[in-house]
Amino acid sequence: MTWVRRWGISIASLALGLATLFVFRRGLPHVAWIVGYLLLLWLVFAVLAEARAPLEERGRGFVVGAAEYTIQTLYHNLLLFVLPAYWASATLDSPNALFLGGVAAGALVTAVDPLYGGLARAFRWVRHTFLGFSILAALNVALPLVGVRPGAALLGSAILAGLSMAPAFRLRGQVGWPRAVALAAAVSVALTVAVWFGRVAVPPAPLFLAAKQAARDVQALVPVEPIAASVPAATVAEWGGGLAAYTAVHAPAGLREPIHHVWWKNGHVIARVHLSPVLGGRAQGFRTWSRKTDLGMPLAGDYAVDVRTASGQLIGRLRFRIVG
């Protein structure tokens, strides 16, 4: 029974989170789910911020504990809910894998009740950080689903995440709402600036690469003579010394986002190609391509083609090698 009391809530929270993950992957209308989770999370957090001191004075600590467990479970479910979108969108050998790691770590920490409880009791800022991060991560996925471009969605998410921190600054009623809102506004500005300059570390979820292929050419949006991970330099020379990069970007219906290809050779940028804006809604992804006709001599080397949004966020990366 001691083990059940200590770990029972953690197991139940993990089970609920996995159920949430299943619902997400079943393709249900997750925008409504995300918004519902966010509203419930903020409402419970705000009510607890106001009622904590009176409840503790009346000896109603169990009510405070129940509310904290509810908030913890909402954190866990919300982060696990958006984790598949970030997993699909992140490029593991790029800086945006750090944000994916943060979402996964947050979902894991909130699943282990003794760990989260110990951190939250020892460091009050942990609860507040989870609130802001959860709202930022969730809105960054939800807003593009209703047609907001990724760059604007990221900024809007940061602004709203900062403003949502107002109840956290109430300090059990010791700080008035005007001052709490002013402090939250300052956090919002700082967070927005930080997120914008660090946007390369945030995956543009829910956009992701549905397909990618290097080929001799692309005709009628179909790769011609696609290559595997590597191709001989002699073959590329026979093709005229150039190659094409074909990518299909999956995006939500109603979203229109300009993208561009950045060609790399041995770690150096050799071309930037602006492409037609992605039009969301196609299950197989919006197909587009670019061609580099002069790869430079010698042809042999390690190549990569980054697919980036207008704001510079990395959607995905195509890698291939030309061998001598």
Coordinates of C-alpha atoms in Angstrom, one line a residue:
M1 CA 0.0 0.0 0.0
T2 CA 2.9 2.3 0.6
W3 CA 4.1 1.8 -2.9
V4 CA 0.6 2.3 -4.3
R5 CA 0.2 5.6 -2.3
R6 CA 3.5 6.8 -3.6
W7 CA 3.3 5.8 -7.2
G8 CA -0.4 5.3 -7.9
I9 CA -1.1 8.8 -9.0
S10 CA 1.9 8.7 -11.3
I11 CA 0.7 5.5 -12.9
A12 CA -2.8 6.9 -13.4
S13 CA -1.4 10.2 -14.8
L14 CA 0.8 8.3 -17.3
A15 CA -2.2 6.1 -18.3
L16 CA -4.3 9.2 -18.9
G17 CA -1.5 10.8 -20.8
L18 CA -1.1 7.7 -23.1
A19 CA -4.9 7.8 -23.7
T20 CA -4.5 11.4 -24.7
L21 CA -1.7 10.5 -27.0
F22 CA -3.9 7.9 -28.6
V23 CA -6.7 10.4 -29.2
F24 CA -4.2 12.8 -30.9
R25 CA -2.9 10.1 -33.2
R26 CA -6.5 9.1 -34.1
G27 CA -6.8 12.5 -35.8
L28 CA -9.7 13.8 -33.7
P29 CA -10.3 17.6 -33.7
H30 CA -7.3 18.3 -31.5
V31 CA -7.6 22.1 -31.7
A32 CA -10.7 22.0 -29.5
W33 CA -9.0 19.5 -27.2
I34 CA -5.9 21.8 -26.9
V35 CA -8.0 24.9 -26.2
G36 CA -10.1 23.1 -23.7
Y37 CA -7.0 21.8 -21.8
L38 CA -5.5 25.3 -21.8
L39 CA -8.7 27.0 -20.5
L40 CA -9.1 24.4 -17.8
L41 CA -5.5 24.6 -16.8
W42 CA -5.4 28.4 -16.5
L43 CA -8.8 28.5 -14.7
V44 CA -7.7 26.0 -12.1
F45 CA -4.3 27.7 -11.7
A46 CA -5.9 31.2 -11.3
V47 CA -8.6 29.9 -8.8
L48 CA -5.9 28.1 -6.7
A49 CA -3.7 31.2 -6.7
E50 CA -6.6 33.2 -5.2
A51 CA -8.0 30.5 -2.8
R52 CA -4.7 28.8 -1.6
A53 CA -4.2 31.1 1.4
P54 CA -7.8 31.1 2.7
L55 CA -8.0 27.3 2.2
E56 CA -4.8 26.7 4.1
E57 CA -5.9 29.0 6.9
R58 CA -9.1 26.9 7.3
G59 CA -7.2 23.6 7.3
R60 CA -8.4 22.6 3.9
G61 CA -5.0 21.5 2.7
F62 CA -6.4 18.5 1.0
V63 CA -8.4 20.8 -1.4
V64 CA -5.1 22.6 -2.3
G65 CA -3.4 19.2 -2.8
A66 CA -6.2 18.0 -5.1
A67 CA -6.0 21.2 -7.2
E68 CA -2.2 20.9 -7.5
Y69 CA -2.6 17.3 -8.6
T70 CA -5.2 18.4 -11.2
I71 CA -2.8 21.1 -12.5
Q72 CA 0.0 18.5 -12.7
T73 CA -2.1 16.1 -14.6
L74 CA -3.2 18.8 -17.0
Y75 CA 0.5 19.7 -17.6
H76 CA 1.3 16.1 -18.3
N77 CA -1.6 15.5 -20.6
L78 CA -1.2 18.7 -22.5
L79 CA 2.6 18.2 -23.1
L80 CA 2.0 14.6 -24.1
F81 CA -0.8 15.7 -26.4
V82 CA 1.4 17.9 -28.5
L83 CA 4.5 15.7 -28.3
P84 CA 3.8 13.8 -31.5
A85 CA 3.5 17.0 -33.4
Y86 CA 6.9 18.2 -32.2
W87 CA 8.4 14.7 -32.8
A88 CA 7.2 14.8 -36.5
S89 CA 8.4 18.4 -37.0
A90 CA 11.8 18.3 -35.2
T91 CA 15.1 17.6 -36.9
L92 CA 17.1 15.6 -34.5
D93 CA 20.5 16.9 -35.7
S94 CA 19.5 20.5 -35.4
P95 CA 18.9 23.0 -32.5
N96 CA 15.2 22.5 -32.6
A97 CA 15.7 19.0 -31.1
L98 CA 16.2 20.9 -27.8
F99 CA 12.6 22.1 -27.7
L100 CA 11.4 18.6 -28.5
G101 CA 13.6 17.4 -25.6
G102 CA 12.0 20.0 -23.3
V103 CA 8.5 18.9 -24.2
A104 CA 9.4 15.2 -23.6
A105 CA 11.2 16.0 -20.3
G106 CA 8.2 18.0 -19.1
A107 CA 5.8 15.2 -19.9
L108 CA 8.1 12.7 -18.1
V109 CA 8.6 14.8 -15.0
T110 CA 4.9 15.5 -14.6
A111 CA 4.2 11.8 -14.9
V112 CA 6.3 11.0 -11.9
D113 CA 4.5 12.4 -9.0
P114 CA 7.3 12.2 -6.3
L115 CA 9.7 13.9 -8.7
Y116 CA 7.4 16.7 -9.7
G117 CA 6.1 17.1 -6.2
G118 CA 9.5 17.4 -4.7
L119 CA 10.6 20.0 -7.3
A120 CA 7.4 22.0 -6.9
R121 CA 7.7 22.1 -3.2
A122 CA 11.4 23.0 -3.2
F123 CA 11.2 25.5 -6.0
R124 CA 8.0 27.6 -6.4
W125 CA 9.2 28.8 -9.8
V126 CA 9.0 25.2 -11.2
R127 CA 5.1 25.4 -11.2
H128 CA 5.2 28.7 -12.9
T129 CA 7.7 27.6 -15.5
F130 CA 5.5 24.6 -16.3
L131 CA 2.5 26.9 -16.8
G132 CA 4.2 29.2 -19.2
F133 CA 6.0 26.4 -21.1
S134 CA 2.9 24.3 -21.4
I135 CA 0.9 27.2 -22.8
L136 CA 3.7 28.2 -25.2
A137 CA 4.1 24.6 -26.5
A138 CA 0.4 24.0 -26.9
L139 CA -0.5 27.3 -28.6
N140 CA 2.5 27.0 -31.0
V141 CA 0.8 23.8 -32.3
A142 CA -2.8 25.0 -32.1
L143 CA -2.6 28.3 -33.8
P144 CA -1.3 27.0 -37.2
L145 CA -4.1 24.5 -37.2
V146 CA -6.5 27.4 -37.6
G147 CA -4.4 29.1 -40.3
V148 CA -1.9 31.2 -38.4
R149 CA 1.5 31.2 -40.0
P150 CA 4.2 29.5 -37.8
G151 CA 6.2 32.7 -37.2
A152 CA 3.2 34.6 -36.1
A153 CA 2.0 31.6 -34.1
L154 CA 5.3 31.4 -32.2
L155 CA 5.1 35.1 -31.3
G156 CA 1.4 34.9 -30.3
S157 CA 2.1 31.9 -28.2
A158 CA 4.9 33.7 -26.3
I159 CA 2.8 36.7 -25.7
L160 CA -0.1 34.7 -24.3
A161 CA 2.1 32.5 -22.3
G162 CA 3.7 35.5 -20.6
L163 CA 0.4 37.1 -19.9
S164 CA -1.0 33.9 -18.5
M165 CA 1.5 34.1 -15.7
A166 CA -0.4 37.0 -14.0
P167 CA -2.0 34.7 -11.3
A168 CA 1.5 33.4 -10.4
F169 CA 2.5 36.9 -9.4
R170 CA -0.3 37.3 -6.9
L171 CA 1.8 35.6 -4.2
R172 CA -1.3 34.4 -2.2
G173 CA -3.0 37.7 -2.5
Q174 CA -0.1 39.8 -1.3
V175 CA 0.2 41.5 -4.7
G176 CA -2.7 43.3 -6.4
W177 CA -4.0 42.3 -9.8
P178 CA -2.8 45.5 -11.5
R179 CA 0.8 44.9 -10.4
A180 CA 0.5 41.2 -11.2
V181 CA -0.7 41.9 -14.7
A182 CA 2.1 44.5 -15.2
L183 CA 4.7 41.9 -14.1
A184 CA 3.1 39.4 -16.5
A185 CA 3.3 41.9 -19.3
A186 CA 7.0 42.4 -18.6
V187 CA 7.5 38.7 -18.7
S188 CA 5.5 38.5 -21.9
V189 CA 7.8 41.1 -23.6
A190 CA 10.9 39.4 -22.4
L191 CA 9.7 35.9 -23.5
T192 CA 8.6 37.2 -26.9
V193 CA 12.0 38.7 -27.6
A194 CA 13.8 35.6 -26.4
V195 CA 11.6 33.2 -28.4
W196 CA 11.9 35.3 -31.6
F197 CA 15.7 35.4 -31.4
G198 CA 15.8 31.7 -30.5
R199 CA 13.1 30.6 -33.0
V200 CA 15.6 28.3 -34.8
A201 CA 15.4 26.1 -31.7
V202 CA 11.6 25.7 -31.9
P203 CA 10.2 23.2 -34.5
P204 CA 7.4 24.8 -36.7
A205 CA 4.9 22.2 -35.5
P206 CA 2.6 20.9 -36.9
L207 CA 4.4 21.4 -40.2
F208 CA 6.7 18.5 -41.2
L209 CA 8.3 16.8 -44.2
A210 CA 6.0 14.1 -45.6
A211 CA 8.6 13.2 -48.3
K212 CA 12.1 14.2 -49.3
Q213 CA 14.3 12.9 -52.2
A214 CA 17.4 14.0 -54.1
A215 CA 17.1 13.2 -57.9
R216 CA 18.5 14.0 -61.3
D217 CA 15.5 16.2 -61.9
V218 CA 11.8 16.7 -61.1
Q219 CA 9.2 16.6 -63.7
A220 CA 5.5 17.1 -63.1
L221 CA 6.3 17.2 -59.4
V222 CA 7.7 13.7 -59.6
P223 CA 11.5 12.9 -58.9
V224 CA 13.3 11.6 -62.0
E225 CA 16.0 9.1 -61.4
P226 CA 16.0 9.5 -57.6
I227 CA 19.3 8.7 -55.8
A228 CA 19.8 6.8 -52.5
A229 CA 22.0 8.1 -49.7
S230 CA 24.9 8.6 -52.1
V231 CA 25.6 8.9 -55.8
P232 CA 28.9 8.7 -57.8
A233 CA 30.4 12.0 -58.9
A234 CA 30.8 10.6 -62.4
T235 CA 27.0 10.0 -62.6
V236 CA 26.3 13.6 -61.5
A237 CA 28.8 14.9 -64.1
E238 CA 26.9 13.0 -66.8
W239 CA 23.7 14.7 -65.6
G240 CA 25.3 18.1 -66.2
G241 CA 26.8 18.6 -62.7
G242 CA 23.5 19.4 -61.0
L243 CA 20.9 17.8 -58.8
A244 CA 17.3 18.5 -57.7
A245 CA 15.9 18.4 -54.2
Y246 CA 12.3 17.3 -53.9
T247 CA 10.3 17.9 -50.7
A248 CA 6.7 17.5 -49.7
V249 CA 5.6 19.6 -46.7
H250 CA 2.6 18.5 -44.7
A251 CA 0.7 21.5 -43.4
P252 CA -2.8 22.0 -41.9
A253 CA -5.7 22.9 -44.2
G254 CA -6.1 26.7 -44.7
L255 CA -2.4 27.5 -43.9
R256 CA -0.3 29.3 -46.5
E257 CA 3.4 29.6 -45.6
P258 CA 6.3 30.8 -47.8
I259 CA 9.2 28.4 -47.6
H260 CA 12.7 28.2 -49.1
H261 CA 15.5 25.6 -49.7
V262 CA 18.9 26.2 -48.3
W263 CA 21.6 24.1 -50.0
W264 CA 24.7 23.1 -48.0
K265 CA 28.0 21.6 -49.2
N266 CA 30.5 20.4 -46.6
G267 CA 29.0 22.7 -44.0
H268 CA 28.8 25.8 -46.2
V269 CA 25.8 27.5 -47.8
I270 CA 25.9 27.3 -51.6
A271 CA 22.4 28.5 -52.5
R272 CA 19.1 29.8 -51.1
V273 CA 16.1 29.2 -53.3
H274 CA 12.7 30.8 -52.5
L275 CA 9.8 28.5 -53.4
S276 CA 6.1 28.8 -53.9
P277 CA 4.2 29.1 -50.6
V278 CA 3.0 25.9 -49.0
L279 CA -0.8 25.4 -49.3
G280 CA -1.9 23.2 -46.4
G281 CA -4.5 20.4 -46.6
R282 CA -3.0 17.8 -48.8
A283 CA -2.4 14.5 -46.9
Q284 CA 0.7 13.6 -48.8
G285 CA 2.1 17.1 -48.4
F286 CA 2.5 20.1 -50.6
R287 CA 5.1 19.1 -53.2
T288 CA 7.8 21.5 -54.3
W289 CA 11.4 21.3 -55.4
S290 CA 14.6 23.2 -56.3
R291 CA 17.5 22.4 -58.5
K292 CA 21.2 23.4 -58.2
T293 CA 22.8 23.3 -61.6
D294 CA 26.4 24.1 -60.4
L295 CA 27.5 22.2 -57.4
G296 CA 31.1 23.4 -57.8
M297 CA 34.2 21.4 -58.2
P298 CA 35.1 18.9 -57.0
L299 CA 31.6 17.4 -57.0
A300 CA 32.3 15.0 -54.2
G301 CA 31.1 16.1 -50.7
D302 CA 28.4 15.9 -48.1
Y303 CA 25.3 17.8 -49.0
A304 CA 22.2 18.9 -47.2
V305 CA 19.1 20.9 -48.2
D306 CA 17.2 22.6 -45.4
V307 CA 13.5 23.4 -45.8
R308 CA 12.8 26.5 -43.8
T309 CA 9.8 28.7 -43.2
A310 CA 9.7 32.4 -43.9
S311 CA 10.7 33.1 -40.3
G312 CA 13.7 30.8 -40.6
Q313 CA 12.4 27.8 -38.6
L314 CA 13.6 24.4 -39.9
I315 CA 10.8 22.1 -41.2
G316 CA 13.2 19.3 -42.2
R317 CA 16.4 18.4 -43.8
L318 CA 17.4 16.3 -46.9
R319 CA 20.9 14.8 -46.8
F320 CA 22.9 13.0 -49.5
R321 CA 26.5 12.4 -50.5
I322 CA 28.4 12.6 -53.8
V323 CA 31.3 10.2 -53.7
G324 CA 34.4 10.5 -55.9

